[in-house]
Structure formats: structure tokens, C-alpha cells
Coordinates of N, CA and C in Angstrom, one line a residue:
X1031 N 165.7 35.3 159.3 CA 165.8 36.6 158.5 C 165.0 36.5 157.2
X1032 N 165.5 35.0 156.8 CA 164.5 35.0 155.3 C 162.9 35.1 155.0
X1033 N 163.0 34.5 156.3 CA 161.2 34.1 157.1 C 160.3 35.8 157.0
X1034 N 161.1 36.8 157.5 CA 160.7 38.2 157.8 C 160.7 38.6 156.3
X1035 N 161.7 38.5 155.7 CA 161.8 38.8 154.3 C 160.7 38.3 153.3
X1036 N 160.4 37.5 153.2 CA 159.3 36.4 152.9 C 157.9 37.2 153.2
X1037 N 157.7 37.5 154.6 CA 156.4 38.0 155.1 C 156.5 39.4 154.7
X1038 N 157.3 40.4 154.3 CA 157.5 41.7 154.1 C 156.6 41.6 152.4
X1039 N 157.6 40.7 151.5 CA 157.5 40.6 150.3 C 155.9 40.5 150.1
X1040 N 155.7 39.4 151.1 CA 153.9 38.6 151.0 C 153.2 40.4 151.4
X1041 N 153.6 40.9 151.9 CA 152.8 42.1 152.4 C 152.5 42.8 151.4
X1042 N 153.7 43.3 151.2 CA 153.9 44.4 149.8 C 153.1 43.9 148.4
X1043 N 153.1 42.5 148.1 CA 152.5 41.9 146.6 C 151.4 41.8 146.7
X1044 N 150.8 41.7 148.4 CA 149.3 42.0 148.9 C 149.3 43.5 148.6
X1045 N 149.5 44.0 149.0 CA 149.1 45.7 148.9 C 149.4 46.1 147.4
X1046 N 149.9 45.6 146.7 CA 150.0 46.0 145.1 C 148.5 45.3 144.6
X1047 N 148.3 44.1 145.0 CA 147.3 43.4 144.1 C 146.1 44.1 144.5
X1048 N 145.8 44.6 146.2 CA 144.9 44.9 146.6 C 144.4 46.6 145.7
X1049 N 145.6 47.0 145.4 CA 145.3 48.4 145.0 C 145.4 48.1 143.7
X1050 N 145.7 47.4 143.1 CA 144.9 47.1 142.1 C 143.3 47.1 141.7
X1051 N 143.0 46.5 142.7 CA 142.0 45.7 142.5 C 140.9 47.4 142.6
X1052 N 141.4 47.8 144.0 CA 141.1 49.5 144.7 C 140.6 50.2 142.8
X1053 N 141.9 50.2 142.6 CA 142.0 51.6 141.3 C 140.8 50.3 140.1
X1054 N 141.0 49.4 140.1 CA 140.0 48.8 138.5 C 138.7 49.7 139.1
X1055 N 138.1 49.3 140.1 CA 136.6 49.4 140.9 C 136.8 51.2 140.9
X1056 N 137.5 51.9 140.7 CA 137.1 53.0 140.8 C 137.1 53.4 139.5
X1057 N 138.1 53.0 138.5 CA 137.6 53.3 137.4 C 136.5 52.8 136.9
X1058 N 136.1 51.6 137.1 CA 134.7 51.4 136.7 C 134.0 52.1 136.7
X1059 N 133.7 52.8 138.3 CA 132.9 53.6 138.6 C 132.8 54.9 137.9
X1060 N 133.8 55.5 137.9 CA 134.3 57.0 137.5 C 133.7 56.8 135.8
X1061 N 133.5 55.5 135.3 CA 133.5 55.2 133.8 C 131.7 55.0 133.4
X1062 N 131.1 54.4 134.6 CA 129.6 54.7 134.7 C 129.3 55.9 135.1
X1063 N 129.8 56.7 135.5 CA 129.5 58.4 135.3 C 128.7 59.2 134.2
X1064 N 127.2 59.5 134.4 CA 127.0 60.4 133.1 C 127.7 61.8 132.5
X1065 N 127.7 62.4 132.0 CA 127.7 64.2 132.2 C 126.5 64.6 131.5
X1066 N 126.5 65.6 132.7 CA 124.8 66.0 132.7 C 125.3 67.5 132.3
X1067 N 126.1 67.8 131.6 CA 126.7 69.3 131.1 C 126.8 70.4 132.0
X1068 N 126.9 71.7 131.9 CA 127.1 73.1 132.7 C 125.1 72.6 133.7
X1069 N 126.1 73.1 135.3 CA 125.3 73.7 136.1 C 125.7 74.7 137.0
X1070 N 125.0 76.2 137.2 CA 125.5 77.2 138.0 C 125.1 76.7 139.4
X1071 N 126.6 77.0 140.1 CA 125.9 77.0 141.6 C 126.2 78.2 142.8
X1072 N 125.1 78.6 143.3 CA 124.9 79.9 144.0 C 124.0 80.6 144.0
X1073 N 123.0 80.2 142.8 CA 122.1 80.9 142.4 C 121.1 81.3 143.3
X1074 N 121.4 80.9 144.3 CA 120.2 81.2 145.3 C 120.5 82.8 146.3
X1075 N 121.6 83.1 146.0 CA 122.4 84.5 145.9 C 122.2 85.6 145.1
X1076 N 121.5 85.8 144.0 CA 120.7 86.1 143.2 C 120.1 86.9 143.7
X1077 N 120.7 88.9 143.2 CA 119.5 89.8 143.8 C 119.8 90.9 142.8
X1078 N 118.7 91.3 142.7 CA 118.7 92.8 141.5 C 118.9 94.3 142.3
X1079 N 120.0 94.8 141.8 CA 119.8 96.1 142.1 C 120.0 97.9 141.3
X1080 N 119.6 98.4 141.7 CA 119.8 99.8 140.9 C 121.0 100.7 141.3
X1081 N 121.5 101.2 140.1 CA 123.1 101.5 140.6 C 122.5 103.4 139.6
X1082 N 122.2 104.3 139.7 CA 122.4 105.5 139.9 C 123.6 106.6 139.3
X1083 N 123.7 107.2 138.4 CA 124.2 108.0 138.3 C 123.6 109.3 137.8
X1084 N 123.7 110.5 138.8 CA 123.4 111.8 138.4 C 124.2 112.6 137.4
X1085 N 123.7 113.4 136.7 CA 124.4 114.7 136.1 C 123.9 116.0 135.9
X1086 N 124.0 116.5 135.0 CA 123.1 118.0 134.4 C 123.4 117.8 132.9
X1087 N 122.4 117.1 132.5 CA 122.3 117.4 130.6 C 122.9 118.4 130.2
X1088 N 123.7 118.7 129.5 CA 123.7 120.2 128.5 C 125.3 120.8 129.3
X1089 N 125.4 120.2 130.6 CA 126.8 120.8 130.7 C 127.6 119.6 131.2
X1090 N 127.2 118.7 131.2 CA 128.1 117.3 131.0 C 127.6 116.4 130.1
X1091 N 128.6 115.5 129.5 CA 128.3 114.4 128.6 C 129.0 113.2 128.5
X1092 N 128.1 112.2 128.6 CA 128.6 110.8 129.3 C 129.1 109.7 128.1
X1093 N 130.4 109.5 128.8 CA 131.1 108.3 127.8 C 130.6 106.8 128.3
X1094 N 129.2 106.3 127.8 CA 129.5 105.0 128.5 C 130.6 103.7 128.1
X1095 N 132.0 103.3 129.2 CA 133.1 102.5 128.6 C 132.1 101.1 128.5
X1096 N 132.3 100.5 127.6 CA 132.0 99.1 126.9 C 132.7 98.4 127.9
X1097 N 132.0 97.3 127.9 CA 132.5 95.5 128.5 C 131.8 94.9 128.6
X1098 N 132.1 93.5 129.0 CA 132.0 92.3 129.1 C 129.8 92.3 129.1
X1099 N 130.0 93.1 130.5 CA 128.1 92.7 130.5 C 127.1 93.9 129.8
X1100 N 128.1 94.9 129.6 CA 127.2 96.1 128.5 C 126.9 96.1 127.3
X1101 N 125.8 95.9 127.2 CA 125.3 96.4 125.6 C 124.2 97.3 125.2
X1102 N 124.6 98.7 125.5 CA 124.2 99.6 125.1 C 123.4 100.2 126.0
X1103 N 122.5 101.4 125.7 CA 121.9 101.7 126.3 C 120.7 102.0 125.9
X1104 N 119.4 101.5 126.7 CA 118.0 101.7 126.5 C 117.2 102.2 126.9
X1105 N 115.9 102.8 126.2 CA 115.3 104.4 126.3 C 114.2 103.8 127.6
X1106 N 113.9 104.8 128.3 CA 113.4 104.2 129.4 C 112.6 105.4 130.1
X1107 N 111.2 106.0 129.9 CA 111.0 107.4 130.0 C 110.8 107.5 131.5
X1108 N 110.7 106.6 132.6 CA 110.1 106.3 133.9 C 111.7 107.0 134.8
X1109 N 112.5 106.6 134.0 CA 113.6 107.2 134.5 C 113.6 108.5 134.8
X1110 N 114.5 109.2 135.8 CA 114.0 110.7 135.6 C 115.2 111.4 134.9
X1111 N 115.1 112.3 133.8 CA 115.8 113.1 133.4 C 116.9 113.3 134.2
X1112 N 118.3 113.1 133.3 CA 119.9 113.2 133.7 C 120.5 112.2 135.0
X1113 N 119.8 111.0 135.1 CA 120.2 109.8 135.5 C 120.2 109.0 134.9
X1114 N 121.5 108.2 134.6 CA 121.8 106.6 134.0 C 121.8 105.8 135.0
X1115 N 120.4 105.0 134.8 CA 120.3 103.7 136.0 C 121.2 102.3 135.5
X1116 N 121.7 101.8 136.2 CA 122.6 100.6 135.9 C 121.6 99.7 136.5
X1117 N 121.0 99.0 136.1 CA 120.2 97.7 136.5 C 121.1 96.9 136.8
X1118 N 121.6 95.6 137.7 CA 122.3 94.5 137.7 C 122.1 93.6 138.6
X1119 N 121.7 92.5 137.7 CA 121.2 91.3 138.8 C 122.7 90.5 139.1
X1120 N 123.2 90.2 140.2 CA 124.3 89.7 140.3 C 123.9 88.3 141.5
X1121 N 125.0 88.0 142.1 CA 124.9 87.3 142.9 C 126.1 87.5 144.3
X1122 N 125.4 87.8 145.3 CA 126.2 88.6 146.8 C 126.8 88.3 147.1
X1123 N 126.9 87.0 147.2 CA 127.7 86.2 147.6 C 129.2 86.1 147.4
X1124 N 129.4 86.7 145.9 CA 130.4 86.7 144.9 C 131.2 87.4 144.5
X1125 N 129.9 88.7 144.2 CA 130.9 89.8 143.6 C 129.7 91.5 144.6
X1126 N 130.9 92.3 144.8 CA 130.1 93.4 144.6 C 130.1 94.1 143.9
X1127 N 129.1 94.8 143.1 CA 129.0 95.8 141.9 C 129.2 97.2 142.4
X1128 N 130.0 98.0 141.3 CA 129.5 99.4 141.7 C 129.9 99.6 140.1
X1129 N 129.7 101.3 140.0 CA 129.9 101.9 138.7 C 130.7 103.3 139.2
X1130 N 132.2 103.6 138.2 CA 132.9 104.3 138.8 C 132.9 105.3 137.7
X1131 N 133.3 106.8 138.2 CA 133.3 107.8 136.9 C 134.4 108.7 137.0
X1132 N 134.9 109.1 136.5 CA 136.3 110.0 136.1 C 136.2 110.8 134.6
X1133 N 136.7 112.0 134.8 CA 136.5 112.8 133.6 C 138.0 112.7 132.7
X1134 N 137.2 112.6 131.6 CA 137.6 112.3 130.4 C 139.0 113.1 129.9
X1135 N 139.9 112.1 129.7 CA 141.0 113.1 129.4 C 141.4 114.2 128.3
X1136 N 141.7 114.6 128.1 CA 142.3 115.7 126.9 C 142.6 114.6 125.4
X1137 N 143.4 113.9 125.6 CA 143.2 112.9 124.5 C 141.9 112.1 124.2
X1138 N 141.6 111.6 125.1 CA 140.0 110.9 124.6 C 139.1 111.6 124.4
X1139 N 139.2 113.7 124.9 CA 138.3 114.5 124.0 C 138.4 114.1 122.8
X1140 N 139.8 114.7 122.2 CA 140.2 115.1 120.9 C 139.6 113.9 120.1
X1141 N 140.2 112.7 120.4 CA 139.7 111.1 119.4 C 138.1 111.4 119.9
X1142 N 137.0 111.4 120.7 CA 135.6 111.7 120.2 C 135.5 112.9 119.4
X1143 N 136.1 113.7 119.4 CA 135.6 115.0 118.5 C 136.2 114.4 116.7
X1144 N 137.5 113.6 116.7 CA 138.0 113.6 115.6 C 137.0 112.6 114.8
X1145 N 136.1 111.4 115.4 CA 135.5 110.7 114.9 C 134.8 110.8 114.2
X1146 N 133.9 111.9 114.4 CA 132.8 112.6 113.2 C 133.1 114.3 113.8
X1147 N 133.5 114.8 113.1 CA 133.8 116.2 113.3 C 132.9 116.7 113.1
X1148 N 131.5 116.7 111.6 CA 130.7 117.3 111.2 C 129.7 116.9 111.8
X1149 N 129.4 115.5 111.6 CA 128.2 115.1 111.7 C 127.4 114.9 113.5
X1150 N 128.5 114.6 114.1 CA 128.1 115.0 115.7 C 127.5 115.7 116.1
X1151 N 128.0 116.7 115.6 CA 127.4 118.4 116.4 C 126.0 118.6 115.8
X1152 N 125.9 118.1 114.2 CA 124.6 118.5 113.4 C 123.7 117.2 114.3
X1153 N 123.7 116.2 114.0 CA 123.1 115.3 115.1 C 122.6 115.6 116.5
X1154 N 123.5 116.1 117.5 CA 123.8 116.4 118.6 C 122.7 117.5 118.7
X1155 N 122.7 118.7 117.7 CA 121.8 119.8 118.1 C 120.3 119.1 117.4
X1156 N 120.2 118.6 116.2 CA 118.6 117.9 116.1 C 118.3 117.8 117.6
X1157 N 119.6 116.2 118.2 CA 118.7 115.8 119.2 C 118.5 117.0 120.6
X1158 N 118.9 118.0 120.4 CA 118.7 118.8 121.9 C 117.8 119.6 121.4
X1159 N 117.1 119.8 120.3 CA 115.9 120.7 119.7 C 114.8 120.0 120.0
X1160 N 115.1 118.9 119.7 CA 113.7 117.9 119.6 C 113.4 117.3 121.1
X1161 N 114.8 117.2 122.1 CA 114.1 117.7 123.8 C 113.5 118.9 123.8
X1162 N 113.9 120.2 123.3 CA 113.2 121.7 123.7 C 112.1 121.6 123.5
X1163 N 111.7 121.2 122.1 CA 110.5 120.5 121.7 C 109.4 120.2 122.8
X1164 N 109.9 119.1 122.7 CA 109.0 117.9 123.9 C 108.7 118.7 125.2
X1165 N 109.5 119.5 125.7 CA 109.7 120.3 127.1 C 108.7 121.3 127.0
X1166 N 108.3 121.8 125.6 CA 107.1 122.8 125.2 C 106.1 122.7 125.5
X1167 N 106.1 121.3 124.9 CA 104.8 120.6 125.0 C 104.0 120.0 126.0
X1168 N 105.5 119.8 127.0 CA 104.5 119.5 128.1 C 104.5 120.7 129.2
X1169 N 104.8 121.9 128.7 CA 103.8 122.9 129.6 C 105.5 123.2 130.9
X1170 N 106.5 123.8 130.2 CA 107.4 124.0 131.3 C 107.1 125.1 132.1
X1171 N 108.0 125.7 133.3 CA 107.7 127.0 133.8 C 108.1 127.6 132.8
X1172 N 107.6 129.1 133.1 CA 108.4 130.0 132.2 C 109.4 130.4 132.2
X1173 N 109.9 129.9 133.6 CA 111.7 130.4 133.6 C 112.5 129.1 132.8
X1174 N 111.9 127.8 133.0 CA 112.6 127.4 131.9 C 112.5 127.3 130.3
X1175 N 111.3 127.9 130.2 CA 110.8 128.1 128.6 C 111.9 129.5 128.3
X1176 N 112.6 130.3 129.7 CA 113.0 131.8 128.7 C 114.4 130.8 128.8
X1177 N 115.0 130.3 129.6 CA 117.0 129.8 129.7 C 116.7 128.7 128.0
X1178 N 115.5 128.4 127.4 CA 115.6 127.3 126.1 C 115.3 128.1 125.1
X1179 N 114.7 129.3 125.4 CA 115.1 130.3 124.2 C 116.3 131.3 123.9
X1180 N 116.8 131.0 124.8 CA 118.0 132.2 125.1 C 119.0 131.2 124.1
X1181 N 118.7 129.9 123.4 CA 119.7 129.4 122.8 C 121.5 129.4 123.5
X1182 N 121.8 129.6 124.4 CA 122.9 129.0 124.8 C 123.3 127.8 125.4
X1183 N 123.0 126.8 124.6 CA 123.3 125.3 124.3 C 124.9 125.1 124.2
X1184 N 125.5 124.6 124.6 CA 126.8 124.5 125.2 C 127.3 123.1 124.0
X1185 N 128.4 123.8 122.9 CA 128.6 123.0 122.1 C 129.4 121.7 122.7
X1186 N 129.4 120.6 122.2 CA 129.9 119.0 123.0 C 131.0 119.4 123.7
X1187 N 131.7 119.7 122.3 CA 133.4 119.8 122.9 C 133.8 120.8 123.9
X1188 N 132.8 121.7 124.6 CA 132.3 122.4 125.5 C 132.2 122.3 126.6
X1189 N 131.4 120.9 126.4 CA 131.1 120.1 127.9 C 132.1 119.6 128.6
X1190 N 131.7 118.9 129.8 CA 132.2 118.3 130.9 C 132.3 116.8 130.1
X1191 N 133.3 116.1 130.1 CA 132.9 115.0 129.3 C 133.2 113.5 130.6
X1192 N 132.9 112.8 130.9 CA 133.0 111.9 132.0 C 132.7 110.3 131.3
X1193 N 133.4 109.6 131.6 CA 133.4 108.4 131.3 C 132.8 107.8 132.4
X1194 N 132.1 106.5 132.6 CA 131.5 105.8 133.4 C 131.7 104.0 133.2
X1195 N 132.4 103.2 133.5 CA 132.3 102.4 133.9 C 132.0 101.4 134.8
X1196 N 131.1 99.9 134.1 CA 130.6 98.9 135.7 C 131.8 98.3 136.0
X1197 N 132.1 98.0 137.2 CA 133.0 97.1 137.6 C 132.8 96.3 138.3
X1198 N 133.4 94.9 139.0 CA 132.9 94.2 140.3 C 134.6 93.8 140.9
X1199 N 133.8 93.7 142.4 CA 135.0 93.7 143.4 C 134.5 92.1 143.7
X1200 N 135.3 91.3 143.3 CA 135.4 89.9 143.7 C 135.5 89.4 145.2
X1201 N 134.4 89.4 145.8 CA 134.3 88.8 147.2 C 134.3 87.7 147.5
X1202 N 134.0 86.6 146.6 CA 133.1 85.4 147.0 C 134.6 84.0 147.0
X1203 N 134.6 83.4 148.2 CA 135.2 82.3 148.5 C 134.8 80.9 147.4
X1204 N 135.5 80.4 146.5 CA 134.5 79.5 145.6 C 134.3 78.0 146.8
X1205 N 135.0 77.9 147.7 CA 135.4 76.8 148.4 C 134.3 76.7 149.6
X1206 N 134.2 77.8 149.9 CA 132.6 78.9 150.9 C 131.5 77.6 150.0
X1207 N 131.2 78.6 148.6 CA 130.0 78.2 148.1 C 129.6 76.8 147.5
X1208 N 131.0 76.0 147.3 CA 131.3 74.8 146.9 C 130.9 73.9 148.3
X1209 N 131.2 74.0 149.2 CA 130.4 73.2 150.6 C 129.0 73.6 151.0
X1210 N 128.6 74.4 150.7 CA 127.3 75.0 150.5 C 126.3 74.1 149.7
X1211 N 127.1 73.7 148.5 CA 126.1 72.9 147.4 C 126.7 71.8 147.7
X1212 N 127.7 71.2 148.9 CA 127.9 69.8 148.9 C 127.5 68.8 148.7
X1213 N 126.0 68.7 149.6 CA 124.9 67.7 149.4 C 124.0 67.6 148.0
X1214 N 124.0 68.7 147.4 CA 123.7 68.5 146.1 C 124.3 67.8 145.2
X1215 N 125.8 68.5 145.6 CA 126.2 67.1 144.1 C 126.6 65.9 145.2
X1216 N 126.7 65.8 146.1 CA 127.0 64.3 145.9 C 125.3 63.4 145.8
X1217 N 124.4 64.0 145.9 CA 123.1 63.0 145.9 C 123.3 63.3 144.3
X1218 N 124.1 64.5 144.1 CA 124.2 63.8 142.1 C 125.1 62.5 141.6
X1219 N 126.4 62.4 142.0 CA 126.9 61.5 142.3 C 126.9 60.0 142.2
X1220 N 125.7 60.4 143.0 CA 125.1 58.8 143.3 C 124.2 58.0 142.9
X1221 N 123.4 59.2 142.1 CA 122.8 59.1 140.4 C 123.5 58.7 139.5
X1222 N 125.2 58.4 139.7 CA 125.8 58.5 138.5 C 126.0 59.6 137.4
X1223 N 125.8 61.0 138.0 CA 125.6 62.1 136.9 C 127.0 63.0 137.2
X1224 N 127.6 63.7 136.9 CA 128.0 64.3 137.2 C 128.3 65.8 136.6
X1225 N 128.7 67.0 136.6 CA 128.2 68.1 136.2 C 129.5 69.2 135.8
X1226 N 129.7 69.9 135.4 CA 130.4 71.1 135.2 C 130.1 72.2 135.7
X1227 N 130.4 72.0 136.8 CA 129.7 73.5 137.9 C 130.5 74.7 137.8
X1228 N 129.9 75.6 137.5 CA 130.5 77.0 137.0 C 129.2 78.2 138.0
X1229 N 130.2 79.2 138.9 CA 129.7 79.7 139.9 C 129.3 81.0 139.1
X1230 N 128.3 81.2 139.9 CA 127.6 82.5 139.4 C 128.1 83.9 139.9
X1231 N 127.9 84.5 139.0 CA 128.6 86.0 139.3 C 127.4 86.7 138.7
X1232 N 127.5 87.6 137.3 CA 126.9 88.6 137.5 C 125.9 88.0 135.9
X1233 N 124.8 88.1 136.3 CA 123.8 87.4 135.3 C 123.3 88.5 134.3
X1234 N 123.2 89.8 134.3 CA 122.6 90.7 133.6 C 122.9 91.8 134.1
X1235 N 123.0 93.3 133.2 CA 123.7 94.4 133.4 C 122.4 95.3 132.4
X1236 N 121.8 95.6 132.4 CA 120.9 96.8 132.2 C 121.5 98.4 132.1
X1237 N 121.5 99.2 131.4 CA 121.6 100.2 131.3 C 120.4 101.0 130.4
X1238 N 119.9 102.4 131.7 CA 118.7 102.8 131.1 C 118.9 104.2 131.5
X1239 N 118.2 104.7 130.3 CA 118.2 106.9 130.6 C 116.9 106.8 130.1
X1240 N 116.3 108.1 130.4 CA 114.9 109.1 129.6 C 115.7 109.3 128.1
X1241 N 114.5 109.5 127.7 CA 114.6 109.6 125.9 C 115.5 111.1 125.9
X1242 N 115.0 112.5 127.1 CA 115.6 113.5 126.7 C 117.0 113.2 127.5
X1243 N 117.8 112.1 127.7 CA 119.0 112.1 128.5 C 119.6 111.2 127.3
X1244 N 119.2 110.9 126.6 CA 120.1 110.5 125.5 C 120.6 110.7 124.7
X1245 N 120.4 112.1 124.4 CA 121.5 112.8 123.7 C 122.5 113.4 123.9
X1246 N 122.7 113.0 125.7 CA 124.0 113.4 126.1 C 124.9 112.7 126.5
X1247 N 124.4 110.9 125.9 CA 125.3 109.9 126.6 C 125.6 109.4 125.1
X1248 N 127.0 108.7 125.3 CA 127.6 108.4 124.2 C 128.3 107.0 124.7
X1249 N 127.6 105.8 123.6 CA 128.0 104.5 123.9 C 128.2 104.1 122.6
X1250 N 129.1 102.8 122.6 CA 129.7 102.4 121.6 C 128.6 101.6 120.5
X1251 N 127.5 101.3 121.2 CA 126.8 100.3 120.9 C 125.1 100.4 121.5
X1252 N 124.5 101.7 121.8 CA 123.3 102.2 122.1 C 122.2 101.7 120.8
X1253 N 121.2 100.9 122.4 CA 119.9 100.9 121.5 C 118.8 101.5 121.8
X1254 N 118.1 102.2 120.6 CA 116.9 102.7 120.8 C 115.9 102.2 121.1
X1255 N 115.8 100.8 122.0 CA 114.6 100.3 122.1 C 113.9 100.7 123.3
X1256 N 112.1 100.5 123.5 CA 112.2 101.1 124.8 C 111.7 100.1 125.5
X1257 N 111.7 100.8 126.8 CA 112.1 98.9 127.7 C 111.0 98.8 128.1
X1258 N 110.4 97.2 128.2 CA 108.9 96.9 128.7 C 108.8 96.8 130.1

């Protein structure tokens, strides 16, 4: 009985020293590891698209809602009058993009009208003169040269007011695209490098109107630049 005892003990103080030995050699290893900082993986998922929104200038007016990938909006004359194009390069794999719209409630009229009470509307009509303008100039029919003389320009707090938001619907499996790039990192690996892999979603968000469609979109943070 002592004999088995003996051989059990011999086993067990083997299998401690052995895994000893197991865990030093991995730490070694794990300790000659470089880091080779942030790398995206998926990027090969990567596709641009145009996201669309129609209206009618002058009898609706657009709240664009702020987030994460919007910054503003840019003058863009190729666009066609009373559409906001959402440009967004994303990745398919991942997420799907859309842009959602709902009209503006009775309280979020009131808080945009109370923000500048004066100066909106005096702003607001410059910029819808200076479209009539432009619209002269280049030679409209005459039925729309008599409805721009008839002055019935439809004051803001008048209009249709609609908020617009981007959003994304989270599709993408990370465990899918992580066996996908398997062979990549482990031939990293074995370089000794290792990485901080952060998966790709949505790389850039564009938002673009015509010069005469921007006086009826309202964003927290609009730039007047125009796009190359």
C-alpha cells in the first residue's frame, strides 16, 4: 500500500515540477513578445455608399441630430437641390447603415424657435433671397420666376420640421471575422509581435446638400466648406 502511495506522490511532484517548468517557458515566451500597437481587422469589408434623403425646401426643414460620426454639413453643388446625401464608408461585414427621419416634436419646435428668436428668421430670409437670386440668374421657367415673386415664403416655425438621424444595425459576428484574420496574426505571433486588434465598423460619415438646400437644414455644427 505504501509502495502505490509512494508511486502516486512520485506522480503528482512529477506533474507539479513538470508544469512548472510548462508555465516558466511560457512566460518566457509571452515576455519576448513585442507590441506592435492598434491594428484594424476587416478592413477588406470596406465599401462606400450613398444614403439619400428627399424633401421640398421651403415647406420642410431639416434638424440634422449630432453623433458620434457627424460633423456637420458640407456645401456640395453636384448634389441636386432638396436632397441630403449621407456618404458612409463602413464595413458589411459589421454593421448596416441606414438614416432614419421623424417629425419634430412640439417641444423641440418651441426650444429651436426660442434659441434665436430674432435673428433666425432675419438670417433665414437673407439666405432664401440669395437662392431667389441665384434661381434668376440662371434663367428659371416663368412659372417658377411668378410662385418667387408672389413672396409667399413660408415662415420656419411654419414649416414641416423633421429631424434626421445616422444609425447602424450591428450585424457582424466578432468571432466570424477573428477566424477570418486567423492566419494573420498567428504568422504575427511568430514574429514575436503581437497587436491590439480593434474591428472595423464605420470609418467615415459624410454629409452633403446644394448651397440652395442649406438654408433649410439645421445642424449643430455645419460647415461651409465645399467639397473637392
Amino acid at each position: 500500500m505504501r509502495k502505490v502511495q509512494k508511486i502516486l506522490l512520485g506522480i503528482f511532484l512529477g506533474g507539479v515540477l513538470l508544469g512548472g517548468i510548462g508555465t516558466g517557458v511560457a512566460l518566457v515566451e509571452y515576455s519576448s513578445l513585442a507590441y506592435g500597437g492598434e491594428r484594424l481587422i476587416g478592413e477588406e469589408g470596406m465599401v462606400t455608399r450613398e444614403i439619400d434623403y428627399t424633401f421640398v425646401p421651403g415647406e420642410e426643414r431639416i434638424s440634422i441630430v449630432s453623433g458620434y460620426w457627424i460633423d456637420g454639413v458640407e456645401v456640395d453643388d453636384t448634389v441636386p437641390e432638396g436632397i441630403i446625401r449621407y456618404e458612409v464608408t463602413y464595413n458589411e461585414k459589421t454593421v448596416e447603415p441606414s438614416v432614419c427621419s421623424w417629425e419634430a416634436s412640439k417641444a423641440q419646435q418651441e426650444a429651436w424657435e426660442d434659441e434665436n428668436q430674432v435673428t433666425e428668421y432675419e438670417v433665414f430670409q437673407e439666405d432664401v433671397q440669395e437662392a431667389v437670386m441665384d434661381a434668376e440668374e440662371t434663367e428659371v421657367t416663368n412659372s417658377q420666376e411668378d410662385d418667387m415673386g408672389e413672396d409667399e415664403t413660408l415662415r420656419p416655425s411654419e414649416m414641416r420640421q423633421t429631424c434626421l438621424e445616422f444609425r447602424v444595425r450591428y450585424i457582424h459576428s466578432d468571432f466570424a471575422v477573428l477566424m477570418e484574420c486567423k492566419d494573420e496574426i498567428l504568422a504575427e505571433l511568430k514574429q514575436k509581435r503581437i497587436f491590439n486588434y480593434q474591428m472595423s465598423y464605420v470609418a467615415e460619415v459624410r454629409i452633403r446638400a446644394n448651397s440652395k438646400t442649406i438654408p433649410y437644414i439645421r445642424s449643430q455644427s455645419t460647415r461651409y466648406s465645399v467639397y473637392p
